[in-house]
Amino acid sequence: MHKPQFSPPRRTPCHAASRLCAWRSLPLALILGSASSSALALDVDLAPLDQNPTTFVGTLEDRPLTLELLGQQAVTGGSRVFVSINDRPVTLRLPAGITLAEVDGQTPVVLSDGEGKVLLAGRLDALGRDRTLALADALGLLELDQTLYGAQKQAMAQNFRPVTQRIDATMAPLGDGPYQRPPGISVWSTAEIGDLDGDTRSSDYSGDGKVALLGIDYRYRNLLVGVAAGKSEMYLDGKSGGHTDLGGEMVAPYAAIALLNDRLVLDATLLFQDLDGSARRDYLVEGIDLDGDRWGARGAATYHLPSYQLTSQHRIDSSLTLGGTYLDDDVDGDYLQAETDYGEETGEVFAGVRLGADVFTGRLFAGLLYHYDVSSDVDDDADFLEGSDDDRTVLELGATQRLGPGVGFTLAGQTTLGSSATEYDVISASLSYDF
């Protein structure tokens, strides 16, 4: 199919802190965009598809927009116009004597979804930012924003995990046991795969994620410093018959220090990732190319409790953890020669407990960590993207086995307990060598 050519839409200056503040003019732009080229003055760029003059494709406030005119019906006191916006049916009721081309911000209108639910009743210029974004959400115009936000939350759960597992295993005070990390240099590698599920404000997704990292660190007395590098990828199926893939190379320097006779461990991890990918939807005339980068940080304090001695040779070690994680995605999407900023910020705090015990020739460990989402405190747009659940509880089970002098192999799995807006089941395998 021949694609219509567009010049990039004019960008309206946006002085508010929110990246979505341009959506304040959405209702007026949406209605005019379906009828008149004058909508170009409101950052709407639409053109009819070849051989289908009732279908228009383009962008609205730089977001992908496919609008199909389905028909019009005369009713008592006015008329109804039936349209489809990004595959979602919408009905617009106009007052008597008003045509679609004559609608402006002072025209009282009624906008309903495919189930008859009223989305808007009144004048368009009476909407504030919150109601405008809620309307954009109901019309499906923020669906890609929400999917990328879900991918970001999954990345926050996924990308730091191999490094934090490494820090926990290295800094645990295990005395003279075979799993106490000696001073010196160590190299390690981790591979992880998992199934992902979740939901955002009005969208849901499922998919899979993969992580592969190679790391090196050095321990001197109570201090650990290291760096990991590798790649993580995510593939998400979403609504509207489409999918989103996003990932790329990443690097994560980390450090930890043990205090109070090695009982208290403070650790920090930084993360940078070069992102690229694409988004496909049935209503799009071409895919959206995604490109950008991701910055993040994680910090935690872990207190190791006194060991509980079961027998002269067996004991249970336990620890308490408290910390927080932050991610900032700067992602641009290219569609029909228009570039859109899909970047968002995400944050969470967490607390939990971890157990470990030497069994036969290996070591078993388990962890239970509760995560609470604080994204709305670091990004105003999060309220229009995230789902209703602001927390998740993660269970981890694993085992480590010494394969030889200085060589350790770890197999671990994690799952999300109960229902959450961010869910995953993952399994990872790690290999380390101490010099």
GROMACS .gro file of C-alpha atoms in nm:
model
  435
    1MET     CA    1   0.000   0.000   0.000
    2HIS     CA    2   0.128   0.342  -0.093
    3LYS     CA    3   0.187   0.555   0.218
    4PRO     CA    4   0.088   0.923   0.209
    5GLN     CA    5   0.375   1.161   0.267
    6PHE     CA    6   0.365   1.408   0.555
    7SER     CA    7   0.578   1.697   0.662
    8PRO     CA    8   0.658   1.691   1.034
    9PRO     CA    9   0.379   1.858   1.233
   10ARG     CA   10   0.442   2.191   1.394
   11ARG     CA   11   0.530   2.156   1.760
   12THR     CA   12   0.338   2.373   2.005
   13PRO     CA   13   0.562   2.516   2.281
   14CYS     CA   14   0.502   2.333   2.609
   15HIS     CA   15   0.609   2.520   2.919
   16ALA     CA   16   0.471   2.277   3.177
   17ALA     CA   17   0.694   2.014   3.332
   18SER     CA   18   0.479   1.730   3.200
   19ARG     CA   19   0.578   1.564   2.871
   20LEU     CA   20   0.209   1.511   2.798
   21CYS     CA   21   0.099   1.870   2.847
   22ALA     CA   22   0.040   1.912   2.472
   23TRP     CA   23  -0.264   1.686   2.506
   24ARG     CA   24  -0.450   1.978   2.664
   25SER     CA   25  -0.575   2.072   2.313
   26LEU     CA   26  -0.669   1.716   2.218
   27PRO     CA   27  -1.054   1.730   2.208
   28LEU     CA   28  -1.074   2.030   1.974
   29ALA     CA   29  -0.791   1.902   1.758
   30LEU     CA   30  -0.945   1.555   1.739
   31ILE     CA   31  -1.284   1.678   1.611
   32LEU     CA   32  -1.144   1.928   1.364
   33GLY     CA   33  -0.887   1.680   1.247
   34SER     CA   34  -1.155   1.451   1.109
   35ALA     CA   35  -1.303   1.720   0.888
   36SER     CA   36  -1.067   1.997   0.798
   37SER     CA   37  -0.705   2.069   0.717
   38SER     CA   38  -0.737   2.366   0.951
   39ALA     CA   39  -0.651   2.117   1.224
   40LEU     CA   40  -0.287   2.156   1.119
   41ALA     CA   41  -0.288   2.467   1.334
   42LEU     CA   42  -0.352   2.240   1.633
   43ASP     CA   43  -0.070   1.994   1.568
   44VAL     CA   44  -0.288   1.749   1.376
   45ASP     CA   45  -0.151   1.610   1.051
   46LEU     CA   46  -0.401   1.388   0.868
   47ALA     CA   47  -0.433   1.277   0.507
   48PRO     CA   48  -0.674   1.029   0.346
   49LEU     CA   49  -0.547   0.688   0.250
   50ASP     CA   50  -0.536   0.619  -0.122
   51GLN     CA   51  -0.853   0.449  -0.249
   52ASN     CA   52  -1.024   0.509   0.088
   53PRO     CA   53  -1.133   0.872   0.124
   54THR     CA   54  -1.312   0.803   0.456
   55THR     CA   55  -0.995   0.686   0.635
   56PHE     CA   56  -0.733   0.936   0.752
   57VAL     CA   57  -0.388   0.856   0.888
   58GLY     CA   58  -0.130   1.078   1.049
   59THR     CA   59  -0.047   1.217   1.391
   60LEU     CA   60  -0.227   1.412   1.659
   61GLU     CA   61  -0.001   1.599   1.901
   62ASP     CA   62   0.270   1.372   1.752
   63ARG     CA   63   0.086   1.053   1.860
   64PRO     CA   64  -0.019   0.802   1.590
   65LEU     CA   65  -0.377   0.858   1.474
   66THR     CA   66  -0.587   0.656   1.232
   67LEU     CA   67  -0.939   0.794   1.197
   68GLU     CA   68  -1.218   0.636   0.993
   69LEU     CA   69  -1.549   0.810   0.921
   70LEU     CA   70  -1.824   0.549   0.955
   71GLY     CA   71  -2.136   0.757   0.896
   72GLN     CA   72  -2.376   1.021   1.023
   73GLN     CA   73  -2.730   1.000   1.159
   74ALA     CA   74  -2.990   1.271   1.214
   75VAL     CA   75  -3.148   1.260   1.561
   76THR     CA   76  -3.385   1.479   1.755
   77GLY     CA   77  -3.208   1.802   1.846
   78GLY     CA   78  -2.899   1.741   1.632
   79SER     CA   79  -2.700   1.464   1.468
   80ARG     CA   80  -2.459   1.182   1.547
   81VAL     CA   81  -2.127   1.128   1.371
   82PHE     CA   82  -1.977   0.777   1.395
   83VAL     CA   83  -1.599   0.741   1.370
   84SER     CA   84  -1.329   0.487   1.458
   85ILE     CA   85  -1.015   0.618   1.630
   86ASN     CA   86  -0.722   0.375   1.634
   87ASP     CA   87  -0.969   0.086   1.594
   88ARG     CA   88  -1.192   0.216   1.876
   89PRO     CA   89  -1.552   0.314   1.783
   90VAL     CA   90  -1.655   0.663   1.896
   91THR     CA   91  -1.982   0.854   1.858
   92LEU     CA   92  -1.999   1.235   1.851
   93ARG     CA   93  -2.336   1.405   1.905
   94LEU     CA   94  -2.365   1.758   1.765
   95PRO     CA   95  -2.627   2.025   1.844
   96ALA     CA   96  -2.894   2.110   1.587
   97GLY     CA   97  -2.771   2.324   1.301
   98ILE     CA   98  -2.400   2.252   1.367
   99THR     CA   99  -2.189   2.063   1.116
  100LEU     CA  100  -1.866   1.885   1.200
  101ALA     CA  101  -1.658   2.154   1.031
  102GLU     CA  102  -1.822   2.424   1.248
  103VAL     CA  103  -1.735   2.270   1.584
  104ASP     CA  104  -1.512   2.484   1.805
  105GLY     CA  105  -1.415   2.499   2.169
  106GLN     CA  106  -1.743   2.662   2.275
  107THR     CA  107  -1.967   2.406   2.104
  108PRO     CA  108  -2.148   2.175   2.350
  109VAL     CA  109  -2.098   1.817   2.232
  110VAL     CA  110  -2.142   1.463   2.364
  111LEU     CA  111  -1.865   1.209   2.297
  112SER     CA  112  -1.934   0.838   2.368
  113ASP     CA  113  -1.735   0.518   2.330
  114GLY     CA  114  -1.846   0.200   2.153
  115GLU     CA  115  -2.041   0.081   2.457
  116GLY     CA  116  -2.234   0.405   2.490
  117LYS     CA  117  -2.037   0.535   2.787
  118VAL     CA  118  -2.022   0.914   2.783
  119LEU     CA  119  -1.661   1.032   2.767
  120LEU     CA  120  -1.734   1.402   2.730
  121ALA     CA  121  -2.049   1.612   2.770
  122GLY     CA  122  -2.007   1.985   2.741
  123ARG     CA  123  -1.779   2.246   2.593
  124LEU     CA  124  -1.437   2.144   2.473
  125ASP     CA  125  -1.257   2.448   2.610
  126ALA     CA  126  -1.378   2.366   2.962
  127LEU     CA  127  -1.147   2.065   2.994
  128GLY     CA  128  -0.839   2.087   3.212
  129ARG     CA  129  -0.525   1.880   3.181
  130ASP     CA  130  -0.646   1.585   3.389
  131ARG     CA  131  -0.976   1.544   3.205
  132THR     CA  132  -0.805   1.588   2.870
  133LEU     CA  133  -0.554   1.312   2.944
  134ALA     CA  134  -0.832   1.088   3.075
  135LEU     CA  135  -1.016   1.140   2.746
  136ALA     CA  136  -0.704   1.066   2.543
  137ASP     CA  137  -0.663   0.748   2.747
  138ALA     CA  138  -1.026   0.642   2.687
  139LEU     CA  139  -0.983   0.695   2.312
  140GLY     CA  140  -0.672   0.474   2.301
  141LEU     CA  141  -0.439   0.755   2.200
  142LEU     CA  142  -0.201   0.682   2.489
  143GLU     CA  143  -0.186   0.306   2.432
  144LEU     CA  144   0.173   0.307   2.306
  145ASP     CA  145   0.280   0.538   2.589
  146GLN     CA  146   0.130   0.289   2.833
  147THR     CA  147   0.297  -0.012   2.671
  148LEU     CA  148   0.639   0.155   2.685
  149TYR     CA  149   0.571   0.248   3.046
  150GLY     CA  150   0.493  -0.118   3.119
  151ALA     CA  151   0.818  -0.217   2.947
  152GLN     CA  152   1.004   0.031   3.167
  153LYS     CA  153   0.855  -0.116   3.485
  154GLN     CA  154   0.949  -0.466   3.371
  155ALA     CA  155   1.303  -0.343   3.296
  156MET     CA  156   1.328  -0.202   3.648
  157ALA     CA  157   1.248  -0.548   3.782
  158GLN     CA  158   1.470  -0.726   3.530
  159ASN     CA  159   1.788  -0.531   3.458
  160PHE     CA  160   1.917  -0.482   3.813
  161ARG     CA  161   1.847  -0.837   3.928
  162PRO     CA  162   2.170  -1.014   3.815
  163VAL     CA  163   2.387  -0.747   3.978
  164THR     CA  164   2.197  -0.743   4.307
  165GLN     CA  165   2.212  -1.123   4.323
  166ARG     CA  166   2.587  -1.096   4.280
  167ILE     CA  167   2.621  -0.835   4.556
  168ASP     CA  168   2.405  -1.037   4.798
  169ALA     CA  169   2.610  -1.352   4.745
  170THR     CA  170   2.945  -1.171   4.766
  171MET     CA  171   2.885  -0.956   5.073
  172ALA     CA  172   2.707  -1.210   5.296
  173PRO     CA  173   2.914  -1.275   5.614
  174LEU     CA  174   2.943  -1.655   5.597
  175GLY     CA  175   3.247  -1.696   5.821
  176ASP     CA  176   3.486  -1.971   5.718
  177GLY     CA  177   3.232  -2.154   5.503
  178PRO     CA  178   3.308  -2.258   5.145
  179TYR     CA  179   3.078  -1.988   5.008
  180GLN     CA  180   3.244  -1.693   5.179
  181ARG     CA  181   3.385  -1.472   4.903
  182PRO     CA  182   3.762  -1.432   4.944
  183PRO     CA  183   3.944  -1.104   4.872
  184GLY     CA  184   4.061  -1.051   4.518
  185ILE     CA  185   3.924  -1.050   4.166
  186SER     CA  186   3.626  -1.250   4.046
  187VAL     CA  187   3.457  -1.278   3.707
  188TRP     CA  188   3.098  -1.391   3.657
  189SER     CA  189   2.830  -1.431   3.394
  190THR     CA  190   2.451  -1.454   3.409
  191ALA     CA  191   2.184  -1.554   3.157
  192GLU     CA  192   1.816  -1.507   3.232
  193ILE     CA  193   1.487  -1.569   3.053
  194GLY     CA  194   1.133  -1.506   3.168
  195ASP     CA  195   0.764  -1.463   3.089
  196LEU     CA  196   0.619  -1.117   3.152
  197ASP     CA  197   0.262  -1.001   3.215
  198GLY     CA  198   0.116  -0.676   3.336
  199ASP     CA  199  -0.127  -0.394   3.285
  200THR     CA  200  -0.129  -0.019   3.274
  201ARG     CA  201  -0.415   0.227   3.315
  202SER     CA  202  -0.629   0.093   3.028
  203SER     CA  203  -0.406  -0.157   2.850
  204ASP     CA  204  -0.250  -0.493   2.923
  205TYR     CA  205   0.044  -0.683   2.779
  206SER     CA  206   0.230  -1.012   2.790
  207GLY     CA  207   0.561  -1.124   2.651
  208ASP     CA  208   0.909  -1.237   2.740
  209GLY     CA  209   1.239  -1.089   2.849
  210LYS     CA  210   1.602  -1.193   2.819
  211VAL     CA  211   1.918  -1.073   2.994
  212ALA     CA  212   2.282  -1.177   2.943
  213LEU     CA  213   2.559  -1.009   3.146
  214LEU     CA  214   2.932  -1.054   3.200
  215GLY     CA  215   3.085  -0.894   3.508
  216ILE     CA  216   3.411  -0.847   3.694
  217ASP     CA  217   3.457  -0.721   4.050
  218TYR     CA  218   3.723  -0.681   4.314
  219ARG     CA  219   3.686  -0.722   4.689
  220TYR     CA  220   3.930  -0.562   4.930
  221ARG     CA  221   3.850  -0.623   5.295
  222ASN     CA  222   3.499  -0.483   5.342
  223LEU     CA  223   3.475  -0.307   5.005
  224LEU     CA  224   3.346  -0.442   4.672
  225VAL     CA  225   3.364  -0.261   4.336
  226GLY     CA  226   3.270  -0.402   3.998
  227VAL     CA  227   3.109  -0.351   3.661
  228ALA     CA  228   2.875  -0.563   3.449
  229ALA     CA  229   2.800  -0.529   3.078
  230GLY     CA  230   2.574  -0.713   2.840
  231LYS     CA  231   2.234  -0.692   2.679
  232SER     CA  232   1.869  -0.711   2.773
  233GLU     CA  233   1.571  -0.747   2.540
  234MET     CA  234   1.196  -0.735   2.589
  235TYR     CA  235   0.914  -0.839   2.356
  236LEU     CA  236   0.559  -0.747   2.453
  237ASP     CA  237   0.229  -0.835   2.286
  238GLY     CA  238  -0.037  -0.573   2.345
  239LYS     CA  239  -0.381  -0.465   2.236
  240SER     CA  240  -0.482  -0.386   1.877
  241GLY     CA  241  -0.305  -0.693   1.738
  242GLY     CA  242   0.042  -0.546   1.778
  243HIS     CA  243   0.367  -0.592   1.961
  244THR     CA  244   0.652  -0.384   2.099
  245ASP     CA  245   1.016  -0.487   2.125
  246LEU     CA  246   1.271  -0.279   2.310
  247GLY     CA  247   1.621  -0.341   2.440
  248GLY     CA  248   1.991  -0.299   2.379
  249GLU     CA  249   2.339  -0.305   2.525
  250MET     CA  250   2.378  -0.201   2.888
  251VAL     CA  251   2.653  -0.133   3.142
  252ALA     CA  252   2.611  -0.134   3.519
  253PRO     CA  253   2.890  -0.028   3.759
  254TYR     CA  254   2.829  -0.125   4.122
  255ALA     CA  255   2.984  -0.096   4.467
  256ALA     CA  256   2.917  -0.219   4.819
  257ILE     CA  257   3.066  -0.166   5.163
  258ALA     CA  258   3.022  -0.376   5.479
  259LEU     CA  259   3.004  -0.202   5.817
  260LEU     CA  260   2.939  -0.302   6.180
  261ASN     CA  261   3.158  -0.611   6.165
  262ASP     CA  262   3.019  -0.692   5.817
  263ARG     CA  263   2.661  -0.699   5.947
  264LEU     CA  264   2.540  -0.390   5.761
  265VAL     CA  265   2.595  -0.381   5.384
  266LEU     CA  266   2.531  -0.067   5.180
  267ASP     CA  267   2.526  -0.112   4.803
  268ALA     CA  268   2.461   0.103   4.496
  269THR     CA  269   2.422   0.021   4.127
  270LEU     CA  270   2.412   0.258   3.832
  271LEU     CA  271   2.276   0.159   3.492
  272PHE     CA  272   2.299   0.291   3.138
  273GLN     CA  273   2.136   0.122   2.840
  274ASP     CA  274   2.126   0.213   2.474
  275LEU     CA  275   1.770   0.143   2.358
  276ASP     CA  276   1.628   0.061   2.018
  277GLY     CA  277   1.327  -0.131   1.895
  278SER     CA  278   0.994  -0.096   1.720
  279ALA     CA  279   0.620  -0.094   1.777
  280ARG     CA  280   0.359  -0.249   1.548
  281ARG     CA  281  -0.018  -0.205   1.560
  282ASP     CA  282  -0.293  -0.313   1.320
  283TYR     CA  283  -0.420   0.043   1.283
  284LEU     CA  284  -0.077   0.183   1.190
  285VAL     CA  285   0.018   0.216   0.823
  286GLU     CA  286   0.381   0.152   0.916
  287GLY     CA  287   0.579   0.056   1.223
  288ILE     CA  288   0.709   0.304   1.477
  289ASP     CA  289   1.088   0.299   1.509
  290LEU     CA  290   1.202   0.345   1.870
  291ASP     CA  291   1.541   0.480   1.973
  292GLY     CA  292   1.685   0.631   2.290
  293ASP     CA  293   1.861   0.551   2.616
  294ARG     CA  294   1.788   0.453   2.973
  295TRP     CA  295   1.949   0.575   3.294
  296GLY     CA  296   1.889   0.418   3.631
  297ALA     CA  297   2.009   0.377   3.987
  298ARG     CA  298   1.942   0.135   4.271
  299GLY     CA  299   2.050   0.160   4.632
  300ALA     CA  300   1.991  -0.069   4.929
  301ALA     CA  301   2.087  -0.130   5.290
  302THR     CA  302   2.100  -0.492   5.409
  303TYR     CA  303   2.139  -0.595   5.772
  304HIS     CA  304   2.254  -0.953   5.835
  305LEU     CA  305   2.103  -1.097   6.153
  306PRO     CA  306   2.291  -1.340   6.376
  307SER     CA  307   2.286  -1.693   6.238
  308TYR     CA  308   2.053  -1.955   6.382
  309GLN     CA  309   2.253  -2.270   6.455
  310LEU     CA  310   2.059  -2.588   6.372
  311THR     CA  311   2.342  -2.834   6.437
  312SER     CA  312   2.716  -2.806   6.480
  313GLN     CA  313   2.750  -2.810   6.100
  314HIS     CA  314   2.427  -2.649   5.983
  315ARG     CA  315   2.286  -2.300   6.034
  316ILE     CA  316   2.034  -2.061   5.883
  317ASP     CA  317   2.146  -1.713   5.783
  318SER     CA  318   1.895  -1.430   5.745
  319SER     CA  319   1.902  -1.065   5.645
  320LEU     CA  320   1.668  -0.765   5.609
  321THR     CA  321   1.680  -0.532   5.310
  322LEU     CA  322   1.547  -0.181   5.247
  323GLY     CA  323   1.608   0.032   4.936
  324GLY     CA  324   1.482   0.204   4.624
  325THR     CA  325   1.514   0.201   4.244
  326TYR     CA  326   1.478   0.473   3.978
  327LEU     CA  327   1.470   0.461   3.597
  328ASP     CA  328   1.453   0.740   3.339
  329ASP     CA  329   1.379   0.640   2.979
  330ASP     CA  330   1.445   0.891   2.700
  331VAL     CA  331   1.281   0.719   2.401
  332ASP     CA  332   1.183   0.876   2.069
  333GLY     CA  333   0.945   0.718   1.820
  334ASP     CA  334   0.953   0.795   1.446
  335TYR     CA  335   0.622   0.763   1.259
  336LEU     CA  336   0.531   0.924   0.925
  337GLN     CA  337   0.829   1.160   0.947
  338ALA     CA  338   0.717   1.286   1.291
  339GLU     CA  339   0.930   1.230   1.600
  340THR     CA  340   0.760   1.178   1.936
  341ASP     CA  341   0.904   1.176   2.288
  342TYR     CA  342   0.779   0.869   2.476
  343GLY     CA  343   1.018   0.907   2.768
  344GLU     CA  344   0.894   0.854   3.124
  345GLU     CA  345   1.035   0.814   3.475
  346THR     CA  346   0.968   0.527   3.714
  347GLY     CA  347   1.050   0.473   4.080
  348GLU     CA  348   0.987   0.226   4.359
  349VAL     CA  349   1.090   0.147   4.716
  350PHE     CA  350   1.128  -0.208   4.848
  351ALA     CA  351   1.180  -0.406   5.167
  352GLY     CA  352   1.216  -0.774   5.240
  353VAL     CA  353   1.391  -1.069   5.398
  354ARG     CA  354   1.644  -1.320   5.265
  355LEU     CA  355   1.735  -1.665   5.403
  356GLY     CA  356   2.027  -1.899   5.330
  357ALA     CA  357   2.153  -2.236   5.449
  358ASP     CA  358   2.432  -2.482   5.361
  359VAL     CA  359   2.281  -2.817   5.259
  360PHE     CA  360   2.502  -3.115   5.179
  361THR     CA  361   2.768  -2.977   4.940
  362GLY     CA  362   2.562  -2.680   4.821
  363ARG     CA  363   2.387  -2.372   4.953
  364LEU     CA  364   2.015  -2.294   4.928
  365PHE     CA  365   1.871  -1.943   4.949
  366ALA     CA  366   1.530  -1.779   4.940
  367GLY     CA  367   1.403  -1.425   4.944
  368LEU     CA  368   1.075  -1.238   4.977
  369LEU     CA  369   1.077  -0.874   4.866
  370TYR     CA  370   0.789  -0.626   4.867
  371HIS     CA  371   0.802  -0.343   4.608
  372TYR     CA  372   0.590  -0.028   4.628
  373ASP     CA  373   0.557   0.198   4.325
  374VAL     CA  374   0.634   0.570   4.374
  375SER     CA  375   0.641   0.668   4.005
  376SER     CA  376   0.376   0.936   4.051
  377ASP     CA  377   0.614   1.111   4.293
  378VAL     CA  378   0.889   1.141   4.030
  379ASP     CA  379   0.673   1.189   3.717
  380ASP     CA  380   0.332   1.359   3.702
  381ASP     CA  381   0.234   1.159   3.393
  382ALA     CA  382   0.254   0.826   3.578
  383ASP     CA  383  -0.104   0.863   3.705
  384PHE     CA  384  -0.227   0.842   3.345
  385LEU     CA  385  -0.009   0.543   3.257
  386GLU     CA  386   0.018   0.302   3.548
  387GLY     CA  387  -0.236   0.041   3.651
  388SER     CA  388  -0.442   0.028   3.968
  389ASP     CA  389  -0.194  -0.189   4.161
  390ASP     CA  390   0.100   0.006   4.302
  391ASP     CA  391   0.287  -0.286   4.455
  392ARG     CA  392   0.415  -0.636   4.398
  393THR     CA  393   0.562  -0.913   4.614
  394VAL     CA  394   0.843  -1.122   4.465
  395LEU     CA  395   0.951  -1.469   4.580
  396GLU     CA  396   1.300  -1.593   4.492
  397LEU     CA  397   1.436  -1.947   4.532
  398GLY     CA  398   1.779  -2.069   4.431
  399ALA     CA  399   2.079  -2.289   4.494
  400THR     CA  400   2.456  -2.249   4.459
  401GLN     CA  401   2.703  -2.532   4.407
  402ARG     CA  402   3.083  -2.528   4.411
  403LEU     CA  403   3.209  -2.701   4.096
  404GLY     CA  404   3.574  -2.674   4.191
  405PRO     CA  405   3.825  -2.445   4.364
  406GLY     CA  406   3.696  -2.092   4.314
  407VAL     CA  407   3.421  -2.199   4.070
  408GLY     CA  408   3.055  -2.154   4.163
  409PHE     CA  409   2.731  -2.224   3.975
  410THR     CA  410   2.396  -2.072   4.075
  411LEU     CA  411   2.049  -2.155   3.951
  412ALA     CA  412   1.764  -1.932   4.067
  413GLY     CA  413   1.404  -1.846   3.989
  414GLN     CA  414   1.170  -1.562   4.075
  415THR     CA  415   0.795  -1.519   4.058
  416THR     CA  416   0.541  -1.252   4.150
  417LEU     CA  417   0.292  -1.356   4.416
  418GLY     CA  418  -0.072  -1.261   4.371
  419SER     CA  419  -0.199  -1.010   4.117
  420SER     CA  420   0.012  -0.711   4.024
  421ALA     CA  421   0.049  -0.454   3.747
  422THR     CA  422   0.399  -0.598   3.692
  423GLU     CA  423   0.424  -0.977   3.688
  424TYR     CA  424   0.699  -1.215   3.578
  425ASP     CA  425   0.831  -1.569   3.612
  426VAL     CA  426   1.202  -1.591   3.542
  427ILE     CA  427   1.486  -1.838   3.571
  428SER     CA  428   1.856  -1.749   3.571
  429ALA     CA  429   2.185  -1.934   3.565
  430SER     CA  430   2.515  -1.782   3.684
  431LEU     CA  431   2.875  -1.895   3.677
  432SER     CA  432   3.156  -1.730   3.872
  433TYR     CA  433   3.530  -1.779   3.914
  434ASP     CA  434   3.738  -1.638   4.199
  435PHE     CA  435   4.105  -1.576   4.123
   0.00000   0.00000   0.00000
